[in-house]
Amino acid sequence: MQRRDWYARARQRALFETLALLAAAVAGLLAFPVLSDARPATGGAAPDFALKATDGRNLRLSEYRGDVVVLAFWASWCGPCRDTLAQLNSLPSASGDTTPIVLGVNLEGDDARAASVAQSLGLEFPTLLDTRQSVGRLYDVERLPLTLLLDRDGVVRGAWSQQSISGEEIARQIEELNL
Amino acid sequence: MSRSRIRRWTLICVAGLLAGGAGAAHAEDAARDLPPPGKVRDLDYGDVLFHFFQDDYFDALVRLEVSRDLNRIEHHSAEAELLSGGLYLSLGLHSEASRIFNRLLAGPVPQSVSDRAHFYLARIGYQRGYHAEAWRSLERIRAPLPGQLESERRLLASNVLMAQGRFSEAVGALQQAADDDWAPYARFNLGVAMVRSGSAEEGRRLLESVGTMAAQSDEERSLRDRANLALGFAHLQERAGEPAVAALSRVRLDGPFTNRALLGLGWAESDVQRPERALVPWLELREGRLLDSAVQESFLAVPYAYAQLASNGQAAQQYRLAVQAYAEESTRIDESIAAIREGGFLDAILDAAPQDETVGWFWQLQNVPDAPHTRYLYHLLASHEFQEGLKNYRDLRIMQRNLERSRESLAAFDHMVQARELAAAARAPRKAEVLANTDLDNLSQRQDALTERVAAISASRAVAALATDVERRQWAALERIEHVLAGLPPGPQREALAERARLLRGTQLWQFDAEYKVRLRRAEQSLRETGVALDEARQRVALVEQAGESAPRDTAGFAQRVDDLAQRVDAIGPRIDATAAAQQQMLANVAVQELEAQKRRLASYAMQAQFALASLYDGATAGGAQ
Amino acid sequence: MSSSIKRVAARLRWHACAGALVVCGGLLLGTPGHAADPAQDLRSVDQDVQVLKKQLVDLNRDLFRLEEELLYPASTQVAVFLSLDVGTFFALDSVTLKVDDKEVANYLYTEREVQALHRGGVQKLFLGNLKAGEHEIVAFFTGKGPHERDYRRGTTLKFDKAVGAKYLELRISDRQAALQPEFVVRQWE
């Protein structure tokens, strides 16, 4: 009995040391969230993600590199979001030479409702379903609506938070930034 | 997620580092002859392919280099070599690609590999203008290349022949390639080359065939327009007005070649003595923007037509209009030259340009806002040097971004390495303490002794040895009783007591025995467990000791690597900036030269207009005298 | 009509036509090379750009290596790859991977990625660290097969992590059970 206790303690101590050693290997990993601010600030790269759209396709943000992209985060209970979505629906024809890709990201976690709202709004761009709300977290979305304008390299060049935004304004921004 | 994000962006943001649509096709081809799915024998090679098939060439190349460095792709070495050559080529690194293909060919490689290496070398040679060399490489290809590559080879062959002036052979080559996608483009090139070099009739025939083909895509329609335009002007050269009209009328009214077609149509009509009909396209043309040289010429052509129609008054007025227009345009050019000299115009151009390389886009820039920076872009881009220079400048900007991401990654790694060093330093005293307290030798000695005892017991079935304390006391008591009994005088009393003692002992023994097996098993089990625990403890101590030794070494190694890489990053940065500045300067010079040439042309047109005007006045005076 | 006008006109016209042809020819075939100097400058800048690109490729390669060795040393490294080996087109939708009962990957596949897998690409699904000893992975995939049929399959594997880097390949294959995609797991050393 005595011996067993002793072994157990020695073993535990050795175990701790080894874990501490491995923990050092992962310490760097934990440091990262501090080093790389999760929320993409204007000028920062938009984090990549893949989500399923209401039509069943999986779409990945990085595959749109080379195009100007508008990311619109929304939820059905958010009125200004709906306004923004309606505006974005007619965006492509409003901005002349550059035809931006619009991607709606629904953060509710209720796919059926998101799909039905998208349909009732007659949205012509993909509605991505963030079922697990991982992208919402990735982008640190605290307030809705949040609309981001990305350039052809995937860098955030414009951000509108807590306000609905008009198609003209986005088109103007695209032109001003020469995207 | 964050780490891989950083790396992914470091790599991916350079995915735009392509030398051109045609260039991308090079790397694409390198993969045609790859083993079918399931036959990839090195997983890391499969990883390279996964990125390559998605056109992430830079990403694929970096992974390929890493895997080869670490000897992870031993089963696909020749293919990997070929692929890396193709990737370097698609990224615009012709010299590196060349080196790789030549090195590949120096060793023993299967014919399929050497054929393709020769093909890529031929392509590089052609691009650099070493036509004879390119032809020699082509001749070393033994068998038809896989898939699309064979068609590309035929195209390359016909291009090289054309570049060498071997037109009749080129025609022959084209006949063999009649079904290829690129055939119309080659026919067009050959047609123009032949017209320029004197085989005009044959050339015109080729152009006619392209000019009347059915066109599905926008590119094909554009090609058809060019063919008809070239054909029309070829006819004009022969003063064949009617065929010229026929050809030029086929050019689209809303395409990049409309203006020139209108100009040519006017001349064609004028050639067959129909100046009133010449006015129609010319007047329309003159409504266009003066930055287009065809429009500039129309300002002279219109009064010329009026003069042919004997409307001298109109002619004079139009000439005056021309002089004024030219002067205004010259001023605008001056503004542009000034703007270019100030700098920053390249960035404005690049921001306006889409990312893909197809040169066809530039004509759409006629819709670009009429700013001093961008007004003459259309013309500038007609120059090959300007295009190449622009490509370089664009690539340099992308490289700067990649370098920035690399800097960020390195900062993170540096932080990590430092954290490790600190952690190791903090742990050192504790580790020493642990090692001091873990007296493994002593433990293992005791463990061994115990093992021996259990083995001995189990062998001798000395059941008593496994008794519990209580039992041992009982046993000891029984022994004392027996001892006492032995000292008693024999008699019935002693017999009765001895009998009871025997019974008790028997019971005890029976109990021991029954429990013996269980206890032995348990004892052996716990012995095993503690044995295992001891082994694990030994292993862990060994690990800790080892880690204690190697950690500082590893960390020092990492720290060194981070430092080295940081130095390289610091060295590359300024060179990129310097090269970008040099390229910008060059492009600015080319642009200014082009614009000054434009000014000179405008000046010469203006002079001709003045001269014509003077002649008209002279004529009027002379005519008046008649 | 004055002959001088005709002469001027002829000269004018010839000039214009020749100019047009030059422009036309220039447009069609690229302007003839300028003076040698600009071409020379372009070549030297071009060479510089190539050298810099190569240096950048090397830099990225070394960074990639450093990152892997720093974060996933060979002694604890475990890599899980995914590949497709199917006779007919299989539209892979998603793959979930758990190691020792903890979810480490949940990947959604786009059309482009599925094409790349079909052409023989292999995805590095997961890269992580595990201690020596026995571990368990559990993987699921979902997707659509021919005739719009949905598939969902899973697999479990217990494996031993020794000292060197461990590679595991999850292959989705329909060779075994005729036209039914299944997981086939393979361990590599």
GROMACS .gro file of N, CA, C and O in nm, chain B residues 121-198:
model
  312
  300LEU      N    1   1.091   2.346  -7.296
  300LEU     CA    2   1.210   2.421  -7.334
  300LEU      C    3   1.188   2.492  -7.468
  300LEU      O    4   1.231   2.605  -7.487
  301ALA      N    5   1.119   2.424  -7.559
  301ALA     CA    6   1.091   2.486  -7.687
  301ALA      C    7   1.005   2.611  -7.668
  301ALA      O    8   1.029   2.716  -7.729
  302ARG      N    9   0.910   2.600  -7.580
  302ARG     CA   10   0.821   2.712  -7.554
  302ARG      C   11   0.896   2.830  -7.495
  302ARG      O   12   0.876   2.944  -7.534
  303ILE      N   13   0.982   2.799  -7.398
  303ILE     CA   14   1.062   2.905  -7.336
  303ILE      C   15   1.149   2.971  -7.442
  303ILE      O   16   1.160   3.094  -7.448
  304GLY      N   17   1.213   2.888  -7.525
  304GLY     CA   18   1.299   2.941  -7.630
  304GLY      C   19   1.223   3.035  -7.722
  304GLY      O   20   1.270   3.144  -7.755
  305TYR      N   21   1.104   2.994  -7.759
  305TYR     CA   22   1.024   3.077  -7.849
  305TYR      C   23   0.989   3.210  -7.784
  305TYR      O   24   0.999   3.315  -7.847
  306GLN      N   25   0.950   3.204  -7.656
  306GLN     CA   26   0.914   3.327  -7.586
  306GLN      C   27   1.030   3.423  -7.576
  306GLN      O   28   1.014   3.544  -7.578
  307ARG      N   29   1.150   3.367  -7.567
  307ARG     CA   30   1.266   3.454  -7.553
  307ARG      C   31   1.321   3.499  -7.687
  307ARG      O   32   1.413   3.576  -7.694
  308GLY      N   33   1.264   3.440  -7.791
  308GLY     CA   34   1.310   3.481  -7.923
  308GLY      C   35   1.422   3.396  -7.979
  308GLY      O   36   1.480   3.429  -8.083
  309TYR      N   37   1.453   3.285  -7.912
  309TYR     CA   38   1.559   3.197  -7.965
  309TYR      C   39   1.492   3.090  -8.052
  309TYR      O   40   1.476   2.975  -8.011
  310HIS      N   41   1.457   3.131  -8.173
  310HIS     CA   42   1.373   3.044  -8.254
  310HIS      C   43   1.442   2.917  -8.299
  310HIS      O   44   1.381   2.810  -8.301
  311ALA      N   45   1.568   2.931  -8.338
  311ALA     CA   46   1.640   2.812  -8.385
  311ALA      C   47   1.649   2.708  -8.275
  311ALA      O   48   1.627   2.589  -8.296
  312GLU      N   49   1.680   2.758  -8.155
  312GLU     CA   50   1.688   2.669  -8.039
  312GLU      C   51   1.554   2.602  -8.013
  312GLU      O   52   1.547   2.482  -7.983
  313ALA      N   53   1.448   2.681  -8.023
  313ALA     CA   54   1.315   2.628  -8.000
  313ALA      C   55   1.285   2.516  -8.099
  313ALA      O   56   1.232   2.411  -8.063
  314TRP      N   57   1.324   2.537  -8.225
  314TRP     CA   58   1.298   2.435  -8.327
  314TRP      C   59   1.374   2.308  -8.296
  314TRP      O   60   1.324   2.197  -8.306
  315ARG      N   61   1.498   2.325  -8.252
  315ARG     CA   62   1.578   2.207  -8.218
  315ARG      C   63   1.513   2.128  -8.106
  315ARG      O   64   1.506   2.005  -8.110
  316SER      N   65   1.463   2.198  -8.004
  316SER     CA   66   1.396   2.127  -7.894
  316SER      C   67   1.273   2.053  -7.945
  316SER      O   68   1.248   1.938  -7.906
  317LEU      N   69   1.200   2.120  -8.035
  317LEU     CA   70   1.080   2.055  -8.087
  317LEU      C   71   1.115   1.926  -8.160
  317LEU      O   72   1.042   1.826  -8.152
  318GLU      N   73   1.226   1.930  -8.229
  318GLU     CA   74   1.263   1.811  -8.307
  318GLU      C   75   1.300   1.694  -8.218
  318GLU      O   76   1.301   1.580  -8.263
  319ARG      N   77   1.331   1.723  -8.092
  319ARG     CA   78   1.370   1.612  -8.004
  319ARG      C   79   1.251   1.542  -7.942
  319ARG      O   80   1.269   1.446  -7.866
  320ILE      N   81   1.133   1.587  -7.973
  320ILE     CA   82   1.015   1.521  -7.919
  320ILE      C   83   0.985   1.399  -8.003
  320ILE      O   84   0.966   1.409  -8.123
  321ARG      N   85   0.982   1.283  -7.938
  321ARG     CA   86   0.973   1.158  -8.013
  321ARG      C   87   0.831   1.113  -8.041
  321ARG      O   88   0.802   1.058  -8.145
  322ALA      N   89   0.745   1.129  -7.942
  322ALA     CA   90   0.610   1.072  -7.956
  322ALA      C   91   0.507   1.181  -7.936
  322ALA      O   92   0.537   1.287  -7.882
  323PRO      N   93   0.385   1.157  -7.983
  323PRO     CA   94   0.280   1.256  -7.959
  323PRO      C   95   0.266   1.282  -7.809
  323PRO      O   96   0.270   1.189  -7.730
  324LEU      N   97   0.247   1.405  -7.774
  324LEU     CA   98   0.233   1.441  -7.634
  324LEU      C   99   0.091   1.410  -7.587
  324LEU      O  100   0.000   1.400  -7.668
  325PRO      N  101   0.075   1.392  -7.455
  325PRO     CA  102  -0.058   1.354  -7.406
  325PRO      C  103  -0.160   1.467  -7.420
  325PRO      O  104  -0.127   1.584  -7.404
  326GLY      N  105  -0.280   1.429  -7.448
  326GLY     CA  106  -0.395   1.520  -7.446
  326GLY      C  107  -0.377   1.650  -7.520
  326GLY      O  108  -0.334   1.655  -7.635
  327GLN      N  109  -0.410   1.757  -7.451
  327GLN     CA  110  -0.410   1.891  -7.510
  327GLN      C  111  -0.270   1.936  -7.552
  327GLN      O  112  -0.253   2.020  -7.639
  328LEU      N  113  -0.171   1.879  -7.488
  328LEU     CA  114  -0.033   1.921  -7.514
  328LEU      C  115   0.006   1.903  -7.660
  328LEU      O  116   0.082   1.982  -7.715
  329GLU      N  117  -0.046   1.799  -7.723
  329GLU     CA  118  -0.008   1.772  -7.862
  329GLU      C  119  -0.055   1.885  -7.951
  329GLU      O  120   0.016   1.931  -8.041
  330SER      N  121  -0.175   1.933  -7.922
  330SER     CA  122  -0.226   2.045  -7.999
  330SER      C  123  -0.141   2.170  -7.975
  330SER      O  124  -0.111   2.245  -8.067
  331GLU      N  125  -0.099   2.189  -7.851
  331GLU     CA  126  -0.013   2.303  -7.818
  331GLU      C  127   0.119   2.292  -7.891
  331GLU      O  128   0.177   2.392  -7.934
  332ARG      N  129   0.167   2.170  -7.906
  332ARG     CA  130   0.294   2.150  -7.975
  332ARG      C  131   0.281   2.193  -8.120
  332ARG      O  132   0.370   2.256  -8.176
  333ARG      N  133   0.169   2.158  -8.182
  333ARG     CA  134   0.150   2.196  -8.322
  333ARG      C  135   0.146   2.347  -8.335
  333ARG      O  136   0.203   2.405  -8.428
  334LEU      N  137   0.079   2.412  -8.239
  334LEU     CA  138   0.073   2.558  -8.243
  334LEU      C  139   0.211   2.617  -8.231
  334LEU      O  140   0.250   2.708  -8.305
  335LEU      N  141   0.287   2.566  -8.135
  335LEU     CA  142   0.422   2.617  -8.114
  335LEU      C  143   0.505   2.598  -8.240
  335LEU      O  144   0.579   2.686  -8.283
  336ALA      N  145   0.492   2.479  -8.301
  336ALA     CA  146   0.568   2.452  -8.422
  336ALA      C  147   0.535   2.553  -8.531
  336ALA      O  148   0.625   2.609  -8.595
  337SER      N  149   0.408   2.578  -8.551
  337SER     CA  150   0.371   2.672  -8.658
  337SER      C  151   0.418   2.813  -8.623
  337SER      O  152   0.463   2.887  -8.711
  338ASN      N  153   0.412   2.851  -8.495
  338ASN     CA  154   0.461   2.984  -8.455
  338ASN      C  155   0.610   2.998  -8.480
  338ASN      O  156   0.657   3.102  -8.527
  339VAL      N  157   0.684   2.893  -8.445
  339VAL     CA  158   0.829   2.901  -8.464
  339VAL      C  159   0.862   2.912  -8.612
  339VAL      O  160   0.947   2.990  -8.654
  340LEU      N  161   0.792   2.833  -8.694
  340LEU     CA  162   0.816   2.839  -8.839
  340LEU      C  163   0.788   2.980  -8.893
  340LEU      O  164   0.864   3.034  -8.972
  341MET      N  165   0.678   3.037  -8.846
  341MET     CA  166   0.643   3.172  -8.890
  341MET      C  167   0.749   3.270  -8.849
  341MET      O  168   0.789   3.357  -8.927
  342ALA      N  169   0.794   3.256  -8.722
  342ALA     CA  170   0.896   3.350  -8.671
  342ALA      C  171   1.024   3.339  -8.751
  342ALA      O  172   1.097   3.436  -8.765
  343GLN      N  173   1.048   3.220  -8.805
  343GLN     CA  174   1.170   3.202  -8.884
  343GLN      C  175   1.149   3.235  -9.032
  343GLN      O  176   1.240   3.220  -9.113
  344GLY      N  177   1.027   3.276  -9.064
  344GLY     CA  178   1.001   3.314  -9.203
  344GLY      C  179   0.980   3.196  -9.294
  344GLY      O  180   0.976   3.209  -9.417
  345ARG      N  181   0.964   3.078  -9.236
  345ARG     CA  182   0.944   2.958  -9.320
  345ARG      C  183   0.794   2.941  -9.344
  345ARG      O  184   0.728   2.852  -9.291
  346PHE      N  185   0.744   3.031  -9.431
  346PHE     CA  186   0.599   3.042  -9.444
  346PHE      C  187   0.535   2.920  -9.507
  346PHE      O  188   0.429   2.874  -9.463
  347SER      N  189   0.595   2.869  -9.611
  347SER     CA  190   0.530   2.757  -9.678
  347SER      C  191   0.521   2.636  -9.585
  347SER      O  192   0.421   2.566  -9.581
  348GLU      N  193   0.629   2.616  -9.507
  348GLU     CA  194   0.623   2.507  -9.410
  348GLU      C  195   0.516   2.534  -9.305
  348GLU      O  196   0.447   2.442  -9.260
  349ALA      N  197   0.504   2.660  -9.268
  349ALA     CA  198   0.403   2.697  -9.170
  349ALA      C  199   0.263   2.666  -9.224
  349ALA      O  200   0.178   2.614  -9.152
  350VAL      N  201   0.243   2.697  -9.351
  350VAL     CA  202   0.113   2.668  -9.411
  350VAL      C  203   0.085   2.519  -9.404
  350VAL      O  204  -0.024   2.475  -9.368
  351GLY      N  205   0.188   2.441  -9.436
  351GLY     CA  206   0.174   2.296  -9.429
  351GLY      C  207   0.138   2.251  -9.289
  351GLY      O  208   0.047   2.169  -9.269
  352ALA      N  209   0.209   2.307  -9.192
  352ALA     CA  210   0.182   2.268  -9.053
  352ALA      C  211   0.039   2.303  -9.014
  352ALA      O  212  -0.029   2.226  -8.945
  353LEU      N  213  -0.006   2.419  -9.063
  353LEU     CA  214  -0.142   2.461  -9.030
  353LEU      C  215  -0.246   2.369  -9.090
  353LEU      O  216  -0.350   2.342  -9.031
  354GLN      N  217  -0.217   2.321  -9.209
  354GLN     CA  218  -0.313   2.231  -9.272
  354GLN      C  219  -0.332   2.106  -9.188
  354GLN      O  220  -0.442   2.053  -9.177
  355GLN      N  221  -0.222   2.061  -9.128
  355GLN     CA  222  -0.233   1.942  -9.045
  355GLN      C  223  -0.311   1.968  -8.917
  355GLN      O  224  -0.359   1.877  -8.852
  356ALA      N  225  -0.316   2.095  -8.880
  356ALA     CA  226  -0.376   2.127  -8.750
  356ALA      C  227  -0.511   2.193  -8.765
  356ALA      O  228  -0.554   2.265  -8.677
  357ALA      N  229  -0.575   2.167  -8.879
  357ALA     CA  230  -0.697   2.242  -8.911
  357ALA      C  231  -0.805   2.233  -8.802
  357ALA      O  232  -0.883   2.325  -8.786
  358ASP      N  233  -0.808   2.122  -8.728
  358ASP     CA  234  -0.915   2.106  -8.630
  358ASP      C  235  -0.885   2.163  -8.493
  358ASP      O  236  -0.968   2.162  -8.404
  359ASP      N  237  -0.762   2.209  -8.476
  359ASP     CA  238  -0.727   2.257  -8.343
  359ASP      C  239  -0.798   2.387  -8.310
  359ASP      O  240  -0.828   2.467  -8.397
  360ASP      N  241  -0.820   2.408  -8.179
  360ASP     CA  242  -0.887   2.529  -8.133
  360ASP      C  243  -0.818   2.656  -8.178
  360ASP      O  244  -0.881   2.756  -8.205
  361TRP      N  245  -0.687   2.647  -8.177
  361TRP     CA  246  -0.609   2.768  -8.200
  361TRP      C  247  -0.588   2.794  -8.348
  361TRP      O  248  -0.525   2.893  -8.385
  362ALA      N  249  -0.632   2.702  -8.432
  362ALA     CA  250  -0.603   2.713  -8.575
  362ALA      C  251  -0.639   2.849  -8.635
  362ALA      O  252  -0.560   2.906  -8.710
  363PRO      N  253  -0.757   2.902  -8.607
  363PRO     CA  254  -0.789   3.032  -8.666
  363PRO      C  255  -0.688   3.141  -8.627
  363PRO      O  256  -0.654   3.225  -8.709
  364TYR      N  257  -0.642   3.139  -8.501
  364TYR     CA  258  -0.546   3.241  -8.458
  364TYR      C  259  -0.417   3.229  -8.537
  364TYR      O  260  -0.358   3.329  -8.580
  365ALA      N  261  -0.375   3.105  -8.555
  365ALA     CA  262  -0.251   3.083  -8.631
  365ALA      C  263  -0.269   3.124  -8.776
  365ALA      O  264  -0.180   3.184  -8.836
  366ARG      N  265  -0.386   3.094  -8.832
  366ARG     CA  266  -0.410   3.133  -8.971
  366ARG      C  267  -0.405   3.286  -8.984
  366ARG      O  268  -0.351   3.340  -9.081
  367PHE      N  269  -0.461   3.352  -8.887
  367PHE     CA  270  -0.459   3.499  -8.888
  367PHE      C  271  -0.316   3.550  -8.885
  367PHE      O  272  -0.276   3.633  -8.967
  368ASN      N  273  -0.238   3.500  -8.788
  368ASN     CA  274  -0.098   3.545  -8.778
  368ASN      C  275  -0.023   3.520  -8.906
  368ASN      O  276   0.052   3.606  -8.955
  369LEU      N  277  -0.043   3.402  -8.960
  369LEU     CA  278   0.028   3.366  -9.082
  369LEU      C  279  -0.017   3.455  -9.198
  369LEU      O  280   0.064   3.503  -9.277
  370GLY      N  281  -0.149   3.477  -9.203
  370GLY     CA  282  -0.203   3.562  -9.309
  370GLY      C  283  -0.138   3.700  -9.307
  370GLY      O  284  -0.091   3.751  -9.410
  371VAL      N  285  -0.133   3.761  -9.190
  371VAL     CA  286  -0.073   3.894  -9.179
  371VAL      C  287   0.075   3.890  -9.216
  371VAL      O  288   0.126   3.976  -9.289
  372ALA      N  289   0.145   3.788  -9.165
  372ALA     CA  290   0.288   3.777  -9.194
  372ALA      C  291   0.311   3.766  -9.345
  372ALA      O  292   0.402   3.829  -9.400
  373MET      N  293   0.226   3.690  -9.411
  373MET     CA  294   0.246   3.670  -9.554
  373MET      C  295   0.214   3.796  -9.632
  373MET      O  296   0.282   3.829  -9.729
  374VAL      N  297   0.111   3.866  -9.588
  374VAL     CA  298   0.079   3.992  -9.656
  374VAL      C  299   0.197   4.088  -9.643
  374VAL      O  300   0.238   4.153  -9.739
  375ARG      N  301   0.254   4.094  -9.525
  375ARG     CA  302   0.365   4.186  -9.502
  375ARG      C  303   0.490   4.146  -9.578
  375ARG      O  304   0.571   4.230  -9.614
  376SER      N  305   0.505   4.016  -9.598
  376SER     CA  306   0.632   3.974  -9.656
  376SER      C  307   0.625   3.950  -9.806
  376SER      O  308   0.718   3.901  -9.866
  377GLY      N  309   0.511   3.980  -9.864
  377GLY     CA  310   0.509   3.972 -10.009
  377GLY      C  311   0.424   3.863 -10.068
  377GLY      O  312   0.390   3.865 -10.186
   0.00000   0.00000   0.00000
